[in-house]
Amino acid sequence: MIATPDLSHIKREDYEKVYEPSEDTFLLLDALEDDEKLIQQLKPCVCLEIGSGSGCVTTLLAKIVGNKNAGKLVADKEAIFANIQQVFLTTDLNEFACETTRQTGLHNGITQIEPVRTSLVDGIMPRLKNCIDILCFNPPYVVTTHEEVGSCGIEASWAGGIDGREVIDQLLPLVKDILSPNGIFYLLLINENKPDQVVQLMKEVYRMDAKIIMERRAGREKQFIVKITH
Ligand SMILES: C[S@@+](CC[C@H](N)C(=O)[O-])C[C@H]1O[C@@H](n2cnc3c(N)ncnc32)[C@H](O)[C@@H]1O
């Protein structure tokens, strides 16, 4: 069992500016832990977490990946990440989240986290087309008005627009071009996001494999992890 990352460096008042890890975060952590062996067998070189917030998920992922991958880089990635065994890219619209993500990594002894302040994958695609071995996203999934979507502050943590799907739906068409051939995408959803419909969409429209691998009730919310692969 891998210890949950130590977040003691984040002050109480910081959580007014960055998402505080909650049940949704912990469900995503549990899904990654459940797939620990599979993830290690995959020998991921480039991982990406979209919407990294505190950096808790990426830090745990880095601990899972560990250093089992040394010297196994393929040539094209080697050119990009010379002398680095793995890189953990993160994106977030929230500048404070990007800084907190970096600090969380360092606080837990993880030096390979590279936060990028951008929306979804804007700042890294198409350069890393089909290069991402592990992709994670705990999105802003709460049902809100359309107008609430797209801030760069703490509201971006939850404001998901119609069906809580507006940010999620921007990403789904891109997944095929983001994942490496054996790449895995872990996506957190709630009931209101219509997870079964997302699974169908990924299968029928984007011709990918998709299934719900975990579900858990958290108060009034029912949360799901959807796993998507080529
Ligand atoms: C529910 S929080 C999850 C935070 C963290 N990953 C966790 O699990 O605790 C959603 C995160 O996504 C970020 N976010 C919202 N819209 C985004 C977008 N279009 N691109 C990148 N990040 C986004 C928010 O700023 C927030 O940090």
PDB file of C-alpha atoms and ligand atoms in Angstrom:
ATOM      1  CA  MET A   1       0.000   0.000   0.000  1.00  0.00           C
ATOM      2  CA  ILE A   2       1.290   3.422  -0.952  1.00  0.00           C
ATOM      3  CA  ALA A   3       0.903   6.186   1.622  1.00  0.00           C
ATOM      4  CA  THR A   4      -1.371   9.082   0.688  1.00  0.00           C
ATOM      5  CA  PRO A   5       0.859  12.068  -0.152  1.00  0.00           C
ATOM      6  CA  ASP A   6       1.716  14.338   2.772  1.00  0.00           C
ATOM      7  CA  LEU A   7      -0.096  17.658   2.314  1.00  0.00           C
ATOM      8  CA  SER A   8       0.979  19.252   5.603  1.00  0.00           C
ATOM      9  CA  HIS A   9       2.749  22.068   3.715  1.00  0.00           C
ATOM     10  CA  ILE A  10      -0.634  23.360   2.448  1.00  0.00           C
ATOM     11  CA  LYS A  11      -2.111  25.872   4.874  1.00  0.00           C
ATOM     12  CA  ARG A  12      -5.819  25.947   5.800  1.00  0.00           C
ATOM     13  CA  GLU A  13      -6.302  29.313   4.056  1.00  0.00           C
ATOM     14  CA  ASP A  14      -4.683  27.962   0.859  1.00  0.00           C
ATOM     15  CA  TYR A  15      -7.815  25.879   0.338  1.00  0.00           C
ATOM     16  CA  GLU A  16      -9.671  29.101  -0.420  1.00  0.00           C
ATOM     17  CA  LYS A  17      -7.553  29.203  -3.600  1.00  0.00           C
ATOM     18  CA  VAL A  18      -7.004  25.540  -4.485  1.00  0.00           C
ATOM     19  CA  TYR A  19      -9.277  22.478  -4.346  1.00  0.00           C
ATOM     20  CA  GLU A  20      -8.960  20.549  -1.106  1.00  0.00           C
ATOM     21  CA  PRO A  21      -8.657  16.800  -1.722  1.00  0.00           C
ATOM     22  CA  SER A  22     -12.004  15.218  -1.038  1.00  0.00           C
ATOM     23  CA  GLU A  23     -13.894  11.930  -1.591  1.00  0.00           C
ATOM     24  CA  ASP A  24     -13.614  12.321  -5.377  1.00  0.00           C
ATOM     25  CA  THR A  25      -9.851  12.754  -5.108  1.00  0.00           C
ATOM     26  CA  PHE A  26      -9.623   9.689  -2.876  1.00  0.00           C
ATOM     27  CA  LEU A  27     -11.681   7.561  -5.278  1.00  0.00           C
ATOM     28  CA  LEU A  28      -9.235   8.460  -8.056  1.00  0.00           C
ATOM     29  CA  LEU A  29      -6.307   7.622  -5.764  1.00  0.00           C
ATOM     30  CA  ASP A  30      -7.933   4.262  -4.968  1.00  0.00           C
ATOM     31  CA  ALA A  31      -8.390   3.473  -8.676  1.00  0.00           C
ATOM     32  CA  LEU A  32      -4.712   4.178  -9.334  1.00  0.00           C
ATOM     33  CA  GLU A  33      -3.670   2.098  -6.330  1.00  0.00           C
ATOM     34  CA  ASP A  34      -5.878  -0.788  -7.477  1.00  0.00           C
ATOM     35  CA  ASP A  35      -4.085  -0.702 -10.829  1.00  0.00           C
ATOM     36  CA  GLU A  36      -0.642  -0.344  -9.261  1.00  0.00           C
ATOM     37  CA  LYS A  37       0.787  -3.501 -10.863  1.00  0.00           C
ATOM     38  CA  LEU A  38      -0.767  -2.765 -14.239  1.00  0.00           C
ATOM     39  CA  ILE A  39       0.596   0.790 -14.211  1.00  0.00           C
ATOM     40  CA  GLN A  40       4.070  -0.455 -13.303  1.00  0.00           C
ATOM     41  CA  GLN A  41       3.961  -3.097 -16.050  1.00  0.00           C
ATOM     42  CA  LEU A  42       3.095  -0.382 -18.545  1.00  0.00           C
ATOM     43  CA  LYS A  43       6.379   1.385 -17.667  1.00  0.00           C
ATOM     44  CA  PRO A  44       4.926   4.838 -18.221  1.00  0.00           C
ATOM     45  CA  CYS A  45       7.295   7.551 -19.401  1.00  0.00           C
ATOM     46  CA  VAL A  46       4.925  10.471 -19.722  1.00  0.00           C
ATOM     47  CA  CYS A  47       1.944  10.906 -17.396  1.00  0.00           C
ATOM     48  CA  LEU A  48      -0.520  13.777 -17.456  1.00  0.00           C
ATOM     49  CA  GLU A  49      -3.027  14.934 -14.893  1.00  0.00           C
ATOM     50  CA  ILE A  50      -5.489  17.539 -16.108  1.00  0.00           C
ATOM     51  CA  GLY A  51      -6.773  19.822 -13.338  1.00  0.00           C
ATOM     52  CA  SER A  52      -4.170  18.814 -10.773  1.00  0.00           C
ATOM     53  CA  GLY A  53      -5.347  21.125  -7.949  1.00  0.00           C
ATOM     54  CA  SER A  54      -3.248  20.319  -4.884  1.00  0.00           C
ATOM     55  CA  GLY A  55      -1.091  17.831  -6.809  1.00  0.00           C
ATOM     56  CA  CYS A  56      -2.138  14.966  -4.558  1.00  0.00           C
ATOM     57  CA  VAL A  57      -3.105  12.606  -7.426  1.00  0.00           C
ATOM     58  CA  THR A  58       0.003  13.193  -9.529  1.00  0.00           C
ATOM     59  CA  THR A  59       2.248  12.794  -6.501  1.00  0.00           C
ATOM     60  CA  LEU A  60       0.672   9.423  -5.706  1.00  0.00           C
ATOM     61  CA  LEU A  61       0.936   8.391  -9.349  1.00  0.00           C
ATOM     62  CA  ALA A  62       4.634   9.288  -9.316  1.00  0.00           C
ATOM     63  CA  LYS A  63       5.088   7.138  -6.225  1.00  0.00           C
ATOM     64  CA  ILE A  64       3.346   4.220  -7.967  1.00  0.00           C
ATOM     65  CA  VAL A  65       5.427   4.553 -11.098  1.00  0.00           C
ATOM     66  CA  GLY A  66       8.535   4.855  -8.927  1.00  0.00           C
ATOM     67  CA  ASN A  67      11.767   4.254 -10.664  1.00  0.00           C
ATOM     68  CA  LYS A  68      11.007   0.924 -12.302  1.00  0.00           C
ATOM     69  CA  ASN A  69      11.304   2.467 -15.710  1.00  0.00           C
ATOM     70  CA  ALA A  70      14.934   3.573 -15.866  1.00  0.00           C
ATOM     71  CA  GLY A  71      16.543   3.139 -19.267  1.00  0.00           C
ATOM     72  CA  LYS A  72      13.387   2.022 -21.058  1.00  0.00           C
ATOM     73  CA  LEU A  73      12.614   5.168 -22.980  1.00  0.00           C
ATOM     74  CA  VAL A  74      11.709   4.904 -26.619  1.00  0.00           C
ATOM     75  CA  ALA A  75      13.748   6.995 -29.003  1.00  0.00           C
ATOM     76  CA  ASP A  76      11.290   9.796 -29.800  1.00  0.00           C
ATOM     77  CA  LYS A  77      10.469  10.472 -26.182  1.00  0.00           C
ATOM     78  CA  GLU A  78      14.162  10.317 -25.297  1.00  0.00           C
ATOM     79  CA  ALA A  79      14.760  13.244 -27.586  1.00  0.00           C
ATOM     80  CA  ILE A  80      12.171  15.277 -25.706  1.00  0.00           C
ATOM     81  CA  PHE A  81      13.030  14.253 -22.169  1.00  0.00           C
ATOM     82  CA  ALA A  82      16.777  13.618 -22.310  1.00  0.00           C
ATOM     83  CA  ASN A  83      18.125  12.164 -19.048  1.00  0.00           C
ATOM     84  CA  ILE A  84      14.725  12.051 -17.376  1.00  0.00           C
ATOM     85  CA  GLN A  85      13.240   8.642 -16.630  1.00  0.00           C
ATOM     86  CA  GLN A  86       9.643   9.752 -16.259  1.00  0.00           C
ATOM     87  CA  VAL A  87       7.878  13.046 -16.444  1.00  0.00           C
ATOM     88  CA  PHE A  88       4.608  13.914 -14.721  1.00  0.00           C
ATOM     89  CA  LEU A  89       2.960  16.763 -16.566  1.00  0.00           C
ATOM     90  CA  THR A  90       0.033  18.549 -14.995  1.00  0.00           C
ATOM     91  CA  THR A  91      -2.266  21.244 -16.288  1.00  0.00           C
ATOM     92  CA  ASP A  92      -4.603  23.576 -14.470  1.00  0.00           C
ATOM     93  CA  LEU A  93      -6.266  26.886 -15.267  1.00  0.00           C
ATOM     94  CA  ASN A  94      -5.615  28.022 -11.714  1.00  0.00           C
ATOM     95  CA  GLU A  95      -2.129  29.456 -11.252  1.00  0.00           C
ATOM     96  CA  PHE A  96      -2.135  28.769  -7.513  1.00  0.00           C
ATOM     97  CA  ALA A  97      -3.005  25.121  -8.214  1.00  0.00           C
ATOM     98  CA  CYS A  98       0.013  24.828 -10.533  1.00  0.00           C
ATOM     99  CA  GLU A  99       2.335  26.186  -7.858  1.00  0.00           C
ATOM    100  CA  THR A 100       0.763  24.007  -5.147  1.00  0.00           C
ATOM    101  CA  THR A 101       1.131  20.932  -7.361  1.00  0.00           C
ATOM    102  CA  ARG A 102       4.855  21.584  -7.748  1.00  0.00           C
ATOM    103  CA  GLN A 103       5.254  22.147  -3.985  1.00  0.00           C
ATOM    104  CA  THR A 104       3.338  18.955  -3.145  1.00  0.00           C
ATOM    105  CA  GLY A 105       5.636  16.961  -5.368  1.00  0.00           C
ATOM    106  CA  LEU A 106       8.766  18.450  -3.817  1.00  0.00           C
ATOM    107  CA  HIS A 107       7.383  18.049  -0.288  1.00  0.00           C
ATOM    108  CA  ASN A 108       6.997  14.322  -1.039  1.00  0.00           C
ATOM    109  CA  GLY A 109      10.371  13.893  -2.725  1.00  0.00           C
ATOM    110  CA  ILE A 110       9.008  13.954  -6.298  1.00  0.00           C
ATOM    111  CA  THR A 111      11.050  16.226  -8.551  1.00  0.00           C
ATOM    112  CA  GLN A 112       9.721  15.273 -12.004  1.00  0.00           C
ATOM    113  CA  ILE A 113       6.392  17.146 -11.861  1.00  0.00           C
ATOM    114  CA  GLU A 114       6.054  19.824 -14.556  1.00  0.00           C
ATOM    115  CA  PRO A 115       2.929  21.967 -14.077  1.00  0.00           C
ATOM    116  CA  VAL A 116       1.631  23.875 -17.097  1.00  0.00           C
ATOM    117  CA  ARG A 117      -0.944  26.613 -16.661  1.00  0.00           C
ATOM    118  CA  THR A 118      -3.311  25.982 -19.512  1.00  0.00           C
ATOM    119  CA  SER A 119      -6.804  24.733 -20.289  1.00  0.00           C
ATOM    120  CA  LEU A 120      -7.034  20.945 -20.611  1.00  0.00           C
ATOM    121  CA  VAL A 121      -4.172  20.022 -22.993  1.00  0.00           C
ATOM    122  CA  ASP A 122      -3.895  23.301 -24.909  1.00  0.00           C
ATOM    123  CA  GLY A 123      -0.282  24.006 -23.936  1.00  0.00           C
ATOM    124  CA  ILE A 124       1.065  20.531 -24.667  1.00  0.00           C
ATOM    125  CA  MET A 125      -0.790  19.288 -27.741  1.00  0.00           C
ATOM    126  CA  PRO A 126      -0.115  18.451 -30.514  1.00  0.00           C
ATOM    127  CA  ARG A 127       3.558  18.160 -29.503  1.00  0.00           C
ATOM    128  CA  LEU A 128       2.827  15.197 -27.248  1.00  0.00           C
ATOM    129  CA  LYS A 129       0.327  13.566 -29.595  1.00  0.00           C
ATOM    130  CA  ASN A 130      -0.143   9.916 -28.592  1.00  0.00           C
ATOM    131  CA  CYS A 131       2.631  10.159 -26.001  1.00  0.00           C
ATOM    132  CA  ILE A 132       0.660  10.105 -22.739  1.00  0.00           C
ATOM    133  CA  ASP A 133       0.855   6.738 -20.980  1.00  0.00           C
ATOM    134  CA  ILE A 134      -1.330   7.576 -17.981  1.00  0.00           C
ATOM    135  CA  LEU A 135      -3.945  10.337 -18.092  1.00  0.00           C
ATOM    136  CA  CYS A 136      -6.033  11.353 -15.049  1.00  0.00           C
ATOM    137  CA  PHE A 137      -8.815  13.892 -14.689  1.00  0.00           C
ATOM    138  CA  ASN A 138     -10.998  14.703 -11.706  1.00  0.00           C
ATOM    139  CA  PRO A 139     -12.902  17.412 -13.572  1.00  0.00           C
ATOM    140  CA  PRO A 140     -15.166  20.231 -12.488  1.00  0.00           C
ATOM    141  CA  TYR A 141     -18.276  18.040 -12.568  1.00  0.00           C
ATOM    142  CA  VAL A 142     -20.957  19.941 -10.613  1.00  0.00           C
ATOM    143  CA  VAL A 143     -24.084  20.968 -12.535  1.00  0.00           C
ATOM    144  CA  THR A 144     -24.039  24.794 -12.820  1.00  0.00           C
ATOM    145  CA  THR A 145     -25.079  27.413 -15.327  1.00  0.00           C
ATOM    146  CA  HIS A 146     -23.003  27.689 -18.479  1.00  0.00           C
ATOM    147  CA  GLU A 147     -21.878  31.171 -17.370  1.00  0.00           C
ATOM    148  CA  GLU A 148     -20.103  29.776 -14.300  1.00  0.00           C
ATOM    149  CA  VAL A 149     -17.716  27.617 -16.360  1.00  0.00           C
ATOM    150  CA  GLY A 150     -14.182  28.714 -17.224  1.00  0.00           C
ATOM    151  CA  SER A 151     -12.984  30.899 -14.356  1.00  0.00           C
ATOM    152  CA  CYS A 152      -9.350  30.627 -13.306  1.00  0.00           C
ATOM    153  CA  GLY A 153     -10.095  30.704  -9.587  1.00  0.00           C
ATOM    154  CA  ILE A 154     -11.452  28.220  -7.071  1.00  0.00           C
ATOM    155  CA  GLU A 155     -14.844  28.115  -8.897  1.00  0.00           C
ATOM    156  CA  ALA A 156     -13.082  26.227 -11.704  1.00  0.00           C
ATOM    157  CA  SER A 157     -12.777  23.326  -9.269  1.00  0.00           C
ATOM    158  CA  TRP A 158     -16.451  22.514  -9.436  1.00  0.00           C
ATOM    159  CA  ALA A 159     -18.318  24.526 -12.107  1.00  0.00           C
ATOM    160  CA  GLY A 160     -19.171  21.997 -14.798  1.00  0.00           C
ATOM    161  CA  GLY A 161     -22.064  23.734 -16.590  1.00  0.00           C
ATOM    162  CA  ILE A 162     -24.965  21.826 -18.153  1.00  0.00           C
ATOM    163  CA  ASP A 163     -25.096  18.262 -16.748  1.00  0.00           C
ATOM    164  CA  GLY A 164     -21.694  19.085 -15.231  1.00  0.00           C
ATOM    165  CA  ARG A 165     -20.374  17.930 -18.605  1.00  0.00           C
ATOM    166  CA  GLU A 166     -19.184  21.088 -20.355  1.00  0.00           C
ATOM    167  CA  VAL A 167     -15.472  20.780 -19.486  1.00  0.00           C
ATOM    168  CA  ILE A 168     -15.546  16.973 -19.706  1.00  0.00           C
ATOM    169  CA  ASP A 169     -17.106  17.119 -23.174  1.00  0.00           C
ATOM    170  CA  GLN A 170     -14.344  19.418 -24.421  1.00  0.00           C
ATOM    171  CA  LEU A 171     -11.803  16.730 -23.553  1.00  0.00           C
ATOM    172  CA  LEU A 172     -13.493  13.534 -24.770  1.00  0.00           C
ATOM    173  CA  PRO A 173     -12.869  14.088 -28.521  1.00  0.00           C
ATOM    174  CA  LEU A 174      -9.157  14.655 -27.802  1.00  0.00           C
ATOM    175  CA  VAL A 175      -8.486  11.488 -25.806  1.00  0.00           C
ATOM    176  CA  LYS A 176      -7.713   9.339 -28.843  1.00  0.00           C
ATOM    177  CA  ASP A 177      -4.904  11.713 -29.824  1.00  0.00           C
ATOM    178  CA  ILE A 178      -3.582  12.124 -26.295  1.00  0.00           C
ATOM    179  CA  LEU A 179      -3.119   8.500 -25.187  1.00  0.00           C
ATOM    180  CA  SER A 180      -0.122   6.433 -26.251  1.00  0.00           C
ATOM    181  CA  PRO A 181      -1.008   3.067 -27.865  1.00  0.00           C
ATOM    182  CA  ASN A 182      -1.148   1.319 -24.464  1.00  0.00           C
ATOM    183  CA  GLY A 183      -2.150   4.437 -22.543  1.00  0.00           C
ATOM    184  CA  ILE A 184      -4.868   4.480 -19.884  1.00  0.00           C
ATOM    185  CA  PHE A 185      -7.225   7.336 -18.993  1.00  0.00           C
ATOM    186  CA  TYR A 186      -8.822   7.438 -15.519  1.00  0.00           C
ATOM    187  CA  LEU A 187     -11.788   9.841 -15.467  1.00  0.00           C
ATOM    188  CA  LEU A 188     -13.890  10.660 -12.419  1.00  0.00           C
ATOM    189  CA  LEU A 189     -17.601  11.332 -13.003  1.00  0.00           C
ATOM    190  CA  ILE A 190     -20.760  11.672 -10.913  1.00  0.00           C
ATOM    191  CA  ASN A 191     -24.243  10.403 -11.651  1.00  0.00           C
ATOM    192  CA  GLU A 192     -25.418  13.754 -13.051  1.00  0.00           C
ATOM    193  CA  ASN A 193     -22.669  13.545 -15.694  1.00  0.00           C
ATOM    194  CA  LYS A 194     -24.395  10.416 -17.114  1.00  0.00           C
ATOM    195  CA  PRO A 195     -21.394   8.077 -16.903  1.00  0.00           C
ATOM    196  CA  ASP A 196     -23.110   5.357 -18.971  1.00  0.00           C
ATOM    197  CA  GLN A 197     -23.609   7.874 -21.762  1.00  0.00           C
ATOM    198  CA  VAL A 198     -19.907   8.844 -21.590  1.00  0.00           C
ATOM    199  CA  VAL A 199     -18.944   5.161 -21.891  1.00  0.00           C
ATOM    200  CA  GLN A 200     -21.216   4.734 -24.919  1.00  0.00           C
ATOM    201  CA  LEU A 201     -19.921   7.923 -26.516  1.00  0.00           C
ATOM    202  CA  MET A 202     -16.300   6.843 -26.164  1.00  0.00           C
ATOM    203  CA  LYS A 203     -17.106   3.430 -27.655  1.00  0.00           C
ATOM    204  CA  GLU A 204     -19.471   4.361 -30.444  1.00  0.00           C
ATOM    205  CA  VAL A 205     -18.262   7.783 -31.559  1.00  0.00           C
ATOM    206  CA  TYR A 206     -14.560   7.716 -30.686  1.00  0.00           C
ATOM    207  CA  ARG A 207     -14.047   3.944 -31.125  1.00  0.00           C
ATOM    208  CA  MET A 208     -12.213   3.512 -27.842  1.00  0.00           C
ATOM    209  CA  ASP A 209     -12.651   1.007 -25.049  1.00  0.00           C
ATOM    210  CA  ALA A 210     -14.399   2.410 -21.978  1.00  0.00           C
ATOM    211  CA  LYS A 211     -15.830   0.936 -18.799  1.00  0.00           C
ATOM    212  CA  ILE A 212     -16.835   1.927 -15.292  1.00  0.00           C
ATOM    213  CA  ILE A 213     -14.308   0.298 -12.962  1.00  0.00           C
ATOM    214  CA  MET A 214     -15.335   1.787  -9.608  1.00  0.00           C
ATOM    215  CA  GLU A 215     -18.294   3.487  -8.038  1.00  0.00           C
ATOM    216  CA  ARG A 216     -18.857   4.864  -4.563  1.00  0.00           C
ATOM    217  CA  ARG A 217     -21.436   6.928  -2.740  1.00  0.00           C
ATOM    218  CA  ALA A 218     -20.166  10.099  -1.058  1.00  0.00           C
ATOM    219  CA  GLY A 219     -23.061  11.716   0.791  1.00  0.00           C
ATOM    220  CA  ARG A 220     -25.655  12.607  -1.854  1.00  0.00           C
ATOM    221  CA  GLU A 221     -23.159  12.193  -4.672  1.00  0.00           C
ATOM    222  CA  LYS A 222     -22.548   8.942  -6.530  1.00  0.00           C
ATOM    223  CA  GLN A 223     -19.046   8.944  -7.967  1.00  0.00           C
ATOM    224  CA  PHE A 224     -17.599   6.735 -10.702  1.00  0.00           C
ATOM    225  CA  ILE A 225     -14.228   6.035 -12.260  1.00  0.00           C
ATOM    226  CA  VAL A 226     -14.342   5.422 -16.000  1.00  0.00           C
ATOM    227  CA  LYS A 227     -11.291   3.758 -17.517  1.00  0.00           C
ATOM    228  CA  ILE A 228     -10.654   4.495 -21.194  1.00  0.00           C
ATOM    229  CA  THR A 229      -8.087   2.832 -23.464  1.00  0.00           C
ATOM    230  CA  HIS A 230      -7.523   2.414 -27.192  1.00  0.00           C
TER     231      HIS A 230
HETATM  232  C1  LIG B   1     -12.340  18.791  -8.765  1.00  0.00           C
HETATM  233  S1  LIG B   1     -10.835  19.703  -8.870  1.00  0.00           S
HETATM  234  C2  LIG B   1      -9.679  18.343  -8.772  1.00  0.00           C
HETATM  235  C3  LIG B   1      -8.338  18.721  -8.168  1.00  0.00           C
HETATM  236  C4  LIG B   1      -7.403  17.545  -7.929  1.00  0.00           C
HETATM  237  N1  LIG B   1      -7.077  16.866  -9.144  1.00  0.00           N
HETATM  238  C5  LIG B   1      -8.039  16.563  -6.960  1.00  0.00           C
HETATM  239  O1  LIG B   1      -8.455  15.481  -7.424  1.00  0.00           O
HETATM  240  O2  LIG B   1      -8.138  16.869  -5.782  1.00  0.00           O
HETATM  241  C6  LIG B   1     -10.784  20.188 -10.594  1.00  0.00           C
HETATM  242  C7  LIG B   1      -9.513  20.914 -10.986  1.00  0.00           C
HETATM  243  O3  LIG B   1      -9.585  21.172 -12.409  1.00  0.00           O
HETATM  244  C8  LIG B   1      -9.142  22.478 -12.683  1.00  0.00           C
HETATM  245  N2  LIG B   1      -9.739  22.881 -13.977  1.00  0.00           N
HETATM  246  C9  LIG B   1     -11.010  23.280 -14.236  1.00  0.00           C
HETATM  247  N3  LIG B   1     -11.195  23.499 -15.544  1.00  0.00           N
HETATM  248  C10 LIG B   1     -10.001  23.237 -16.138  1.00  0.00           C
HETATM  249  C11 LIG B   1      -9.535  23.288 -17.495  1.00  0.00           C
HETATM  250  N4  LIG B   1     -10.328  23.644 -18.500  1.00  0.00           N
HETATM  251  N5  LIG B   1      -8.248  22.962 -17.733  1.00  0.00           N
HETATM  252  C12 LIG B   1      -7.417  22.596 -16.722  1.00  0.00           C
HETATM  253  N6  LIG B   1      -7.803  22.528 -15.437  1.00  0.00           N
HETATM  254  C13 LIG B   1      -9.071  22.836 -15.151  1.00  0.00           C
HETATM  255  C14 LIG B   1      -9.567  23.287 -11.484  1.00  0.00           C
HETATM  256  O4  LIG B   1      -8.859  24.491 -11.352  1.00  0.00           O
HETATM  257  C15 LIG B   1      -9.300  22.279 -10.346  1.00  0.00           C
HETATM  258  O5  LIG B   1      -7.987  22.403  -9.880  1.00  0.00           O
END
